[in-house]
Short mmCIF file of C-alpha atoms and ligand atoms in Angstrom, two decimals:
data_model
loop_
_atom_site.label_atom_id
_atom_site.label_comp_id
_atom_site.label_asym_id
_atom_site.label_seq_id
_atom_site.Cartn_x
_atom_site.Cartn_y
_atom_site.Cartn_z
CA MET A 1 27.96 4.94 28.56
CA LYS A 2 29.49 7.42 26.31
CA TYR A 3 27.88 6.95 23.22
CA ASP A 4 24.37 5.19 22.79
CA PHE A 5 24.36 3.50 19.11
CA GLU A 6 21.47 0.95 20.05
CA THR A 7 18.35 2.67 21.64
CA LEU A 8 15.99 3.23 18.67
CA ILE A 9 14.46 6.89 19.13
CA ASP A 10 10.81 7.56 18.13
CA ARG A 11 11.80 10.84 16.39
CA ARG A 12 8.27 11.70 14.84
CA GLY A 13 7.40 15.27 15.72
CA HIS A 14 10.76 16.20 16.92
CA ASP A 15 11.95 18.36 13.62
CA ALA A 16 12.69 14.91 11.67
CA ILE A 17 11.70 15.14 8.11
CA ALA A 18 13.46 11.91 7.64
CA VAL A 19 10.30 10.21 9.15
CA ASP A 20 7.90 12.96 8.94
CA ALA A 21 8.05 13.77 5.44
CA VAL A 22 7.63 9.97 4.42
CA GLY A 23 4.25 9.96 2.59
CA SER A 24 3.47 14.01 2.97
CA GLU A 25 2.28 15.63 -0.07
CA GLN A 26 4.45 18.64 0.63
CA PHE A 27 7.47 16.34 0.10
CA LYS A 28 5.86 14.21 -3.01
CA GLY A 29 8.49 13.41 -5.19
CA THR A 30 11.33 14.13 -2.76
CA ALA A 31 10.36 11.68 0.12
CA PRO A 32 9.46 8.06 -0.35
CA SER A 33 5.87 7.15 -0.16
CA LYS A 34 4.08 5.39 3.06
CA PRO A 35 5.37 2.01 3.37
CA MET A 36 2.85 -0.84 2.69
CA LYS A 37 0.40 -1.77 5.65
CA GLY A 38 2.74 -3.87 8.37
CA PHE A 39 6.04 -2.52 7.32
CA ASP A 40 7.67 0.55 9.20
CA GLU A 41 9.23 3.30 7.59
CA ILE A 42 13.18 3.07 7.23
CA PRO A 43 14.43 6.55 7.08
CA MET A 44 17.62 6.18 4.65
CA TRP A 45 16.37 8.66 2.28
CA VAL A 46 17.88 11.47 4.22
CA ALA A 47 21.36 11.27 5.86
CA ASP A 48 20.10 12.28 9.48
CA MET A 49 21.72 10.42 12.39
CA ASN A 50 19.37 8.23 13.98
CA PHE A 51 21.24 7.77 17.18
CA PRO A 52 21.28 10.25 20.39
CA THR A 53 23.56 12.77 20.81
CA ALA A 54 26.30 12.39 23.28
CA LYS A 55 24.91 13.34 26.42
CA SER A 56 27.92 16.16 27.20
CA ILE A 57 26.67 17.99 24.14
CA GLN A 58 22.99 17.71 25.26
CA ASP A 59 23.96 18.97 28.66
CA ALA A 60 25.88 21.88 27.35
CA ILE A 61 23.22 22.89 25.11
CA ILE A 62 20.48 22.75 28.03
CA ALA A 63 22.54 24.84 30.23
CA ARG A 64 23.09 27.47 27.69
CA ALA A 65 19.03 27.50 26.87
CA GLN A 66 18.42 28.07 30.92
CA HIS A 67 19.74 31.59 30.08
CA PRO A 68 16.83 33.49 28.13
CA ALA A 69 18.54 35.84 25.97
CA PHE A 70 20.10 34.69 22.60
CA GLY A 71 22.10 37.51 20.64
CA TYR A 72 24.90 37.96 18.32
CA PHE A 73 27.78 36.34 19.21
CA VAL A 74 31.65 35.82 18.03
CA PRO A 75 33.08 32.15 18.73
CA THR A 76 34.80 32.00 21.99
CA ASP A 77 38.30 30.81 22.90
CA GLN A 78 36.96 27.47 23.68
CA TYR A 79 35.89 27.03 19.78
CA TYR A 80 39.16 27.92 18.34
CA ASP A 81 40.93 25.52 20.88
CA ALA A 82 38.68 22.76 20.47
CA ILE A 83 39.26 22.83 16.78
CA ALA A 84 43.10 23.31 16.96
CA PHE A 85 43.22 20.56 19.39
CA TRP A 86 41.23 17.93 17.24
CA HIS A 87 43.49 19.03 14.53
CA ARG A 88 46.53 18.62 16.57
CA ILE A 89 45.36 14.97 18.30
CA ARG A 90 44.04 13.64 14.69
CA LYS A 91 45.70 15.10 11.96
CA GLY A 92 49.36 15.96 13.89
CA VAL A 93 48.48 19.59 12.44
CA THR A 94 50.46 21.60 15.13
CA ASP A 95 50.61 25.31 14.04
CA LEU A 96 46.84 26.16 13.32
CA SER A 97 46.28 29.64 14.10
CA ARG A 98 42.78 31.56 14.60
CA GLU A 99 42.83 33.39 11.69
CA GLU A 100 43.04 29.94 9.57
CA ILE A 101 39.69 28.99 11.17
CA GLY A 102 36.37 30.33 10.00
CA TYR A 103 32.92 29.52 11.54
CA GLU A 104 30.39 27.60 9.65
CA ASN A 105 27.26 25.95 10.72
CA GLY A 106 27.01 23.31 8.03
CA VAL A 107 28.91 21.72 5.51
CA LEU A 108 27.55 23.34 2.37
CA GLY A 109 28.37 26.88 3.58
CA GLY A 110 31.87 25.52 4.68
CA VAL A 111 32.08 24.55 0.73
CA VAL A 112 30.86 27.64 -0.62
CA SER A 113 33.26 29.54 1.55
CA ALA A 114 36.26 27.58 0.27
CA LEU A 115 35.10 27.60 -3.55
CA LYS A 116 35.16 31.67 -2.98
CA VAL A 117 38.79 31.50 -1.74
CA PHE A 118 39.86 29.32 -4.68
CA ALA A 119 37.59 30.30 -7.74
CA SER A 120 35.37 32.88 -9.39
CA PRO A 121 31.97 32.54 -10.34
CA GLY A 122 31.89 31.04 -13.66
CA ASP A 123 34.65 28.89 -13.15
CA ALA A 124 34.33 25.14 -13.56
CA VAL A 125 34.26 22.88 -10.90
CA LEU A 126 34.95 18.96 -11.07
CA LEU A 127 32.40 16.85 -9.06
CA HIS A 128 31.86 12.97 -9.27
CA SER A 129 28.41 11.86 -10.38
CA PRO A 130 26.09 10.92 -9.00
CA THR A 131 26.27 13.95 -7.12
CA TYR A 132 24.83 14.87 -3.80
CA MET A 133 21.97 17.14 -4.39
CA GLY A 134 23.15 19.75 -1.82
CA PHE A 135 26.43 20.27 -3.73
CA THR A 136 24.37 20.63 -7.15
CA SER A 137 22.64 23.51 -5.64
CA CYS A 138 24.94 25.31 -3.69
CA VAL A 139 27.68 25.21 -6.29
CA THR A 140 25.20 26.29 -9.25
CA GLY A 141 23.33 28.42 -7.00
CA ASN A 142 26.68 30.63 -6.21
CA GLY A 143 27.48 30.81 -10.22
CA TYR A 144 29.82 28.00 -10.38
CA HIS A 145 29.43 25.62 -13.36
CA ILE A 146 29.85 21.98 -12.41
CA VAL A 147 31.38 19.22 -14.45
CA HIS A 148 31.05 15.76 -13.62
CA SER A 149 33.28 12.92 -13.79
CA PRO A 150 30.87 9.96 -13.75
CA LEU A 151 31.79 7.11 -11.31
CA LYS A 152 31.50 3.56 -13.01
CA THR A 153 30.94 0.24 -11.48
CA ASP A 154 33.52 -2.20 -11.88
CA THR A 155 33.01 -5.86 -12.64
CA SER A 156 31.79 -6.67 -8.96
CA GLY A 157 29.38 -3.74 -9.02
CA VAL A 158 31.92 -1.46 -6.61
CA TRP A 159 31.69 1.90 -7.43
CA ARG A 160 35.07 3.42 -8.70
CA MET A 161 36.61 6.72 -9.89
CA ASP A 162 37.71 7.19 -13.44
CA TYR A 163 41.01 8.80 -13.05
CA GLU A 164 41.49 9.36 -16.74
CA ASP A 165 37.96 10.95 -17.20
CA MET A 166 38.95 13.13 -14.33
CA ASP A 167 42.30 14.32 -15.61
CA ARG A 168 40.85 14.68 -19.30
CA LYS A 169 38.12 16.91 -18.05
CA ILE A 170 40.31 19.00 -15.65
CA LYS A 171 42.30 19.66 -18.54
CA GLU A 172 39.38 20.43 -21.33
CA ASN A 173 37.82 22.72 -18.59
CA HIS A 174 40.86 24.40 -17.18
CA ILE A 175 39.36 23.48 -13.66
CA HIS A 176 41.49 24.13 -10.61
CA ILE A 177 38.77 23.34 -7.98
CA ALA A 178 37.06 19.82 -7.25
CA ILE A 179 34.82 18.87 -4.46
CA PHE A 180 35.94 15.25 -3.30
CA CYS A 181 33.35 13.82 -1.24
CA ASN A 182 34.21 10.86 1.40
CA PRO A 183 32.10 8.67 1.65
CA HIS A 184 30.77 9.33 -1.52
CA ASN A 185 27.10 10.55 -1.36
CA PRO A 186 25.28 8.71 -3.06
CA CYS A 187 26.55 5.43 -3.41
CA GLY A 188 28.07 5.17 -0.17
CA ARG A 189 31.62 4.23 -1.03
CA ALA A 190 34.34 5.20 1.55
CA TRP A 191 37.56 5.46 -0.53
CA SER A 192 40.40 3.50 0.11
CA ARG A 193 43.81 5.17 0.82
CA ASP A 194 44.94 3.96 -2.38
CA GLU A 195 41.89 5.43 -4.55
CA ILE A 196 42.13 8.99 -2.39
CA ARG A 197 45.87 8.97 -3.29
CA ALA A 198 45.33 8.25 -6.84
CA ALA A 199 42.73 11.15 -7.01
CA MET A 200 44.96 13.45 -5.25
CA GLU A 201 47.62 12.74 -7.56
CA VAL A 202 45.43 13.68 -10.30
CA TYR A 203 44.40 17.05 -8.88
CA GLU A 204 48.07 17.67 -7.88
CA ARG A 205 49.24 16.92 -11.34
CA ASN A 206 46.85 19.62 -12.62
CA ASP A 207 47.06 22.23 -10.03
CA VAL A 208 43.50 21.60 -8.77
C1 PLP B 301 27.64 14.26 0.92
C2 PLP B 301 27.49 15.22 2.31
N1 PLP B 301 27.83 16.61 2.49
C3 PLP B 301 27.16 17.58 3.00
C4 PLP B 301 25.73 17.26 3.86
C5 PLP B 301 25.34 18.12 4.63
O1 PLP B 301 25.32 18.15 5.88
P1 PLP B 301 25.44 19.24 6.99
O2 PLP B 301 23.83 18.99 6.88
O3 PLP B 301 25.88 18.52 8.16
O4 PLP B 301 25.85 20.50 6.65
C6 PLP B 301 25.09 15.84 3.58
C7 PLP B 301 23.73 15.80 3.96
O5 PLP B 301 23.17 14.84 3.49
C8 PLP B 301 25.97 14.90 2.47
O6 PLP B 301 25.39 14.08 2.30
#
C-alpha cells in the first residue's frame, strides 16, 4: 500500500499535543477539556495529520538516523530537483532555478520570509478573519500590522469572502500584500476556482 488513510494510530506519548494536551493543566484554555466518561478524544482542535507518514519517507529518515552525527547542512541537489520536478508536473512551471528556491521547515517561516520580500515592518497586511492564530502571531510578531477582512456566512451558512470589503480595506490602508489561506483555517472552506479568481482580481487591481 502506498498510503494508509485507514489505520487508527494511538499517538499518545509520541509528540502529539493533539491528544496529550487534552485536559492538561499546561494547555488549559487552549486545548479542549477531557471528554465525558465513555467518550473518546477527537483531536480536531489542532491540524495534525492522524495518518501514518508514507513508508518511503519514514524509511529515508530511519536510514539517515542510522548515521550518528547530525551537523550543519545545506540543501542537496536532490532537494532542489524534487521541488523543481513538483512544480513542473503539477503547475507546468519549467524554468524554476535554484536561486528562486529557499529553505524553510514550516509554513509560518515561509510566510514571514515572503512578507519580508514584499513589505517592510509597519506595513499593513490583509488577512481574512477569523484568522489562524499562527498567522496572527507571526505577522504581528514581525512588526507588521494586520487589517482583517471578515468572512461572512451566506443564507445557506456557507462562509464567503467579501470582495468589496477586501477592495475597500486594501485601498484605505495602502496594502500591497495579503495572506490567502486555502483551505481557510478556521472555517474549513476550500475556495472554488471562481472564488479564488475573484479574490485574485481584487489583489491584482490594487497591485497586491
Ligand atoms: C493555515 C495554516 N497554515 C500553517 C500552519 C502551520 O503549518 P506547519 O506546521 O506545517 O508549518 C497551520 C497549522 O495548523 C495552518 O492551519
